[in-house]
Short mmCIF file of C-alpha atoms and ligand atoms in Angstrom, two decimals:
data_model
loop_
_atom_site.label_atom_id
_atom_site.label_comp_id
_atom_site.label_asym_id
_atom_site.label_seq_id
_atom_site.Cartn_x
_atom_site.Cartn_y
_atom_site.Cartn_z
CA MET A 1 17.64 -5.44 -3.17
CA PHE A 2 14.18 -5.62 -4.80
CA ASN A 3 11.55 -3.00 -3.92
CA LEU A 4 7.92 -3.36 -4.84
CA ILE A 5 4.94 -1.05 -4.50
CA LEU A 6 1.60 -2.82 -4.23
CA PHE A 7 -0.89 -0.30 -5.49
CA GLY A 8 -4.67 -0.20 -5.71
CA PRO A 9 -7.88 1.27 -4.27
CA PRO A 10 -9.08 0.56 -0.70
CA GLY A 11 -10.12 -3.08 -0.46
CA SER A 12 -8.30 -4.16 -3.63
CA GLY A 13 -6.37 -6.76 -1.60
CA LYS A 14 -3.03 -5.04 -0.98
CA GLY A 15 -2.79 -6.27 2.61
CA THR A 16 -4.03 -9.74 1.70
CA GLN A 17 -1.56 -10.20 -1.16
CA SER A 18 1.32 -8.66 0.80
CA GLU A 19 1.11 -11.60 3.20
CA ASN A 20 1.47 -14.06 0.30
CA ILE A 21 4.37 -12.10 -1.16
CA VAL A 22 6.20 -11.94 2.18
CA ASN A 23 5.85 -15.71 2.62
CA THR A 24 7.03 -16.51 -0.91
CA TYR A 25 9.78 -13.94 -1.50
CA ASN A 26 10.88 -13.02 2.02
CA LEU A 27 10.50 -9.28 1.57
CA GLU A 28 9.98 -6.81 4.40
CA HIS A 29 6.36 -5.60 4.51
CA ILE A 30 5.67 -1.92 5.18
CA SER A 31 1.97 -1.03 5.38
CA THR A 32 1.29 2.60 6.22
CA GLY A 33 -2.28 1.64 7.17
CA GLU A 34 -0.99 -0.87 9.74
CA LEU A 35 1.69 1.50 11.05
CA LEU A 36 -0.92 4.23 11.51
CA ARG A 37 -3.44 1.88 13.18
CA ASP A 38 -0.68 0.80 15.57
CA GLU A 39 0.05 4.45 16.47
CA VAL A 40 -3.71 5.00 17.02
CA ALA A 41 -3.97 1.92 19.27
CA ARG A 42 -1.01 3.11 21.37
CA HIS A 43 -2.51 6.63 21.65
CA THR A 44 0.78 8.25 20.58
CA PRO A 45 0.63 11.95 19.57
CA LEU A 46 1.03 10.83 15.93
CA GLY A 47 -1.82 8.32 16.37
CA VAL A 48 -4.16 10.87 17.94
CA GLU A 49 -3.50 13.21 14.99
CA ALA A 50 -3.86 10.43 12.36
CA GLN A 51 -7.12 9.09 13.78
CA LYS A 52 -8.94 12.35 12.99
CA TYR A 53 -8.27 11.79 9.30
CA MET A 54 -8.66 8.02 9.16
CA ASP A 55 -12.09 8.10 10.86
CA GLN A 56 -13.32 10.39 8.10
CA GLY A 57 -11.82 8.32 5.28
CA ILE A 58 -9.38 11.02 4.25
CA LEU A 59 -5.63 10.75 3.82
CA VAL A 60 -3.32 11.50 6.72
CA PRO A 61 -1.02 14.49 5.91
CA ASP A 62 2.01 13.61 3.77
CA GLU A 63 4.66 14.79 6.25
CA VAL A 64 3.31 12.50 8.99
CA VAL A 65 3.40 9.43 6.74
CA ILE A 66 6.77 10.17 5.11
CA GLY A 67 8.57 10.57 8.46
CA MET A 68 7.09 7.28 9.63
CA ILE A 69 8.27 5.41 6.50
CA SER A 70 11.83 6.68 6.76
CA SER A 71 12.31 5.32 10.28
CA ARG A 72 10.64 2.02 9.33
CA ILE A 73 13.08 1.45 6.42
CA ASP A 74 16.03 2.12 8.72
CA GLU A 75 14.81 -0.62 11.08
CA SER A 76 15.38 -3.29 8.38
CA LYS A 77 18.77 -2.51 6.87
CA ASP A 78 19.53 -6.13 5.88
CA ALA A 79 16.20 -6.80 4.14
CA ARG A 80 16.11 -8.62 0.78
CA GLY A 81 13.78 -5.86 -0.29
CA PHE A 82 10.57 -4.08 0.70
CA ILE A 83 6.89 -4.27 -0.22
CA PHE A 84 5.31 -0.87 0.17
CA ASP A 85 1.60 -1.49 0.81
CA GLY A 86 -0.71 1.53 0.73
CA PHE A 87 2.21 3.89 0.18
CA PRO A 88 2.76 6.17 -1.70
CA ARG A 89 -0.79 7.51 -1.88
CA THR A 90 -0.03 10.99 -3.31
CA ARG A 91 2.39 12.28 -5.89
CA LEU A 92 4.36 14.07 -3.16
CA GLN A 93 4.70 10.80 -1.24
CA ALA A 94 5.94 9.11 -4.44
CA GLU A 95 8.56 11.78 -5.06
CA SER A 96 9.65 11.66 -1.42
CA LEU A 97 9.96 7.87 -1.50
CA ASP A 98 12.13 8.04 -4.63
CA LYS A 99 14.42 10.58 -2.94
CA LEU A 100 14.56 8.57 0.27
CA LEU A 101 15.50 5.37 -1.58
CA GLU A 102 18.09 7.16 -3.70
CA PHE A 103 19.68 8.41 -0.50
CA LYS A 104 19.81 4.79 0.69
CA ASN A 105 21.35 3.71 -2.68
CA THR A 106 18.32 1.76 -3.82
CA LYS A 107 15.13 2.33 -5.88
CA ILE A 108 11.63 1.12 -6.71
CA ASP A 109 11.86 -1.76 -9.20
CA LEU A 110 8.21 -2.54 -9.83
CA VAL A 111 4.76 -1.08 -9.15
CA LEU A 112 1.96 -3.65 -9.29
CA ALA A 113 -1.51 -2.13 -9.51
CA LEU A 114 -4.51 -4.26 -8.53
CA ASP A 115 -7.49 -3.46 -10.71
CA VAL A 116 -10.83 -4.20 -8.97
CA SER A 117 -14.36 -3.00 -9.83
CA GLU A 118 -16.00 -0.51 -7.48
CA THR A 119 -18.93 -2.83 -6.67
CA GLU A 120 -16.47 -5.53 -5.59
CA LEU A 121 -14.45 -3.05 -3.46
CA ILE A 122 -17.52 -1.88 -1.57
CA SER A 123 -18.76 -5.40 -1.01
CA ARG A 124 -15.35 -6.58 0.33
CA LEU A 125 -14.93 -3.64 2.69
CA LEU A 126 -18.47 -3.89 4.03
CA GLY A 127 -17.80 -7.60 4.56
CA ARG A 128 -14.59 -6.86 6.43
CA GLY A 129 -16.41 -4.21 8.49
CA LEU A 130 -18.65 -6.91 9.98
CA THR A 131 -15.70 -8.35 11.89
CA SER A 132 -12.75 -5.93 11.71
CA GLY A 133 -13.99 -3.35 14.18
CA ARG A 134 -12.30 -0.78 11.94
CA SER A 135 -13.93 2.64 12.19
CA ASP A 136 -13.28 3.25 8.47
CA ASP A 137 -15.14 0.17 7.18
CA THR A 138 -18.62 1.71 7.22
CA LYS A 139 -20.64 2.54 4.07
CA GLU A 140 -20.22 6.30 4.43
CA VAL A 141 -16.47 6.21 5.13
CA ILE A 142 -15.80 3.61 2.40
CA THR A 143 -17.41 5.90 -0.19
CA LYS A 144 -15.22 8.76 1.03
CA ARG A 145 -12.06 6.60 0.88
CA ILE A 146 -12.76 5.57 -2.71
CA LYS A 147 -13.34 9.24 -3.60
CA GLU A 148 -9.99 10.20 -1.99
CA TYR A 149 -8.32 7.43 -3.98
CA ARG A 150 -9.72 8.72 -7.30
CA ALA A 151 -8.82 12.34 -6.45
CA LYS A 152 -5.34 11.98 -4.93
CA THR A 153 -3.94 8.48 -5.27
CA GLU A 154 -4.81 7.26 -8.78
CA GLN A 155 -2.28 9.73 -10.28
CA VAL A 156 0.56 7.90 -8.51
CA ALA A 157 0.10 5.10 -11.09
CA SER A 158 0.77 7.43 -14.01
CA TYR A 159 3.79 8.87 -12.19
CA TYR A 160 5.43 5.41 -12.15
CA ASP A 161 4.10 4.54 -15.60
CA GLY A 162 6.17 7.50 -16.81
CA TYR A 163 9.27 5.63 -15.60
CA GLY A 164 8.13 2.35 -17.23
CA LYS A 165 7.69 0.66 -13.81
CA LEU A 166 3.91 0.07 -13.75
CA GLU A 167 2.20 -3.29 -14.35
CA THR A 168 -1.55 -3.75 -13.86
CA VAL A 169 -3.11 -7.07 -12.84
CA THR A 170 -6.76 -7.88 -12.37
CA GLY A 171 -7.61 -8.26 -8.69
CA ASN A 172 -11.30 -9.15 -9.13
CA ASN A 173 -10.73 -12.90 -8.93
CA SER A 174 -9.90 -15.18 -6.00
CA VAL A 175 -6.94 -14.49 -3.68
CA GLU A 176 -5.11 -17.52 -5.21
CA ASP A 177 -5.67 -16.51 -8.85
CA THR A 178 -4.64 -12.94 -8.14
CA PHE A 179 -1.47 -14.14 -6.42
CA LYS A 180 -0.56 -16.25 -9.50
CA LEU A 181 -0.68 -13.10 -11.65
CA ILE A 182 1.36 -11.16 -9.10
CA SER A 183 4.01 -13.92 -8.90
CA LYS A 184 4.35 -14.04 -12.67
CA ASN A 185 5.39 -10.39 -12.57
CA ILE A 186 7.70 -10.61 -9.54
CA ASN A 187 9.44 -13.74 -10.90
CA LYS A 188 10.89 -11.59 -13.68
CA TYR A 189 12.99 -9.87 -10.99
CA LEU A 190 13.30 -12.22 -8.05
CA LEU A 191 13.05 -15.96 -7.40
CA PRO A 192 10.81 -17.37 -4.64
CA VAL A 193 12.71 -18.44 -1.52
CA ALA A 194 10.57 -21.51 -0.87
P1 B4P B 1 -5.10 0.78 4.42
O1 B4P B 1 -4.82 0.08 5.68
O2 B4P B 1 -4.00 0.86 3.43
O3 B4P B 1 -6.38 -0.02 3.93
P2 B4P B 1 -7.10 -0.57 2.63
O4 B4P B 1 -6.74 0.28 1.47
O5 B4P B 1 -8.52 -0.67 3.04
O6 B4P B 1 -6.75 -2.08 2.42
P3 B4P B 1 -6.28 -3.15 1.32
O7 B4P B 1 -6.28 -2.76 -0.10
O8 B4P B 1 -4.97 -3.58 1.91
O9 B4P B 1 -7.38 -4.29 1.41
P4 B4P B 1 -7.34 -5.74 2.08
O10 B4P B 1 -6.24 -6.62 1.55
O11 B4P B 1 -7.33 -5.56 3.55
O12 B4P B 1 -5.58 2.31 4.69
C1 B4P B 1 -6.47 2.73 5.75
C2 B4P B 1 -6.46 4.26 5.97
O13 B4P B 1 -5.16 4.69 6.50
C3 B4P B 1 -6.63 5.16 4.73
O14 B4P B 1 -7.98 5.39 4.41
C4 B4P B 1 -5.89 6.49 5.18
O15 B4P B 1 -6.72 7.32 5.97
C5 B4P B 1 -4.76 5.98 6.03
N1 B4P B 1 -3.50 5.83 5.23
C6 B4P B 1 -2.86 4.65 4.97
N2 B4P B 1 -1.75 4.86 4.24
C7 B4P B 1 -1.68 6.21 4.01
C8 B4P B 1 -0.78 7.04 3.29
N3 B4P B 1 0.26 6.52 2.64
N4 B4P B 1 -1.02 8.39 3.25
C9 B4P B 1 -2.06 8.92 3.89
N5 B4P B 1 -2.96 8.19 4.58
C10 B4P B 1 -2.79 6.84 4.66
O16 B4P B 1 -8.69 -6.38 1.59
C11 B4P B 1 -9.94 -5.88 1.97
C12 B4P B 1 -10.95 -7.01 2.16
O17 B4P B 1 -11.12 -7.75 0.95
C13 B4P B 1 -10.52 -8.04 3.22
O18 B4P B 1 -11.64 -8.38 3.96
C14 B4P B 1 -10.02 -9.22 2.39
O19 B4P B 1 -10.20 -10.46 3.06
C15 B4P B 1 -10.89 -9.15 1.15
N6 B4P B 1 -10.22 -9.62 -0.06
C16 B4P B 1 -8.96 -9.33 -0.46
N7 B4P B 1 -8.68 -9.95 -1.64
C17 B4P B 1 -9.84 -10.62 -2.01
C18 B4P B 1 -10.19 -11.43 -3.14
N8 B4P B 1 -9.33 -11.68 -4.14
N9 B4P B 1 -11.44 -11.93 -3.18
C19 B4P B 1 -12.33 -11.69 -2.18
N10 B4P B 1 -12.05 -10.94 -1.08
C20 B4P B 1 -10.80 -10.40 -0.99
#
């Protein structure tokens, strides 16, 4: 099993690149953003709670997200591996994920961090906001999300760097060029299926 964390600020292209990785390496994609948006759309109690945070651009409480991840992993027992997209976003989430995977006799192999300038992030998210209908893609909320990232999420990179698992790639260029850099790193662990 090969487990990858795709890491980076809001709008760095985690969701976009996850699609390419799934198609090339046949890994199971787990996006906490998508899981939460699905709960919101279905008006579940978890979704109603999560929406309050997401609409303001702040992180949903750790315990909500961690419980959700555990059940999602259990749904795909025969997976070749997982891509964790947008998770972990706090040090506590990272420690919990490590414990959870250890319990399931597996581990994180690689953390790929997408490095993108702040001007580019804002421009991409504002662009997406024109069509996405997402309540968190407005100027005010985007600024708040980037602030949350700097305050709570950035430290997750140094946590994994401490275990020698972190690789940083530039994500400022085109989707195709960024994917080439990502593939170069994944190929050291896993061969493409197609
Ligand atoms: P997420 O859904 O994870 O959203 P994101 O960070 O905005 O997206 P991403 O980096 O995947 O960008 P994308 O590929 O879409 O989180 C949303 C909210 O959910 C959070 O604010 C938080 O409240 C909550 N949440 C999620 N996970 C949580 C957790 N673990 N704990 C607590 N709360 C949590 O790309 C963005 C845009 O850029 C797209 O329009 C795309 O087309 C474009 N783009 C991508 N790559 C490009 C490139 N190379 N060139 C040009 N454009 C590009």
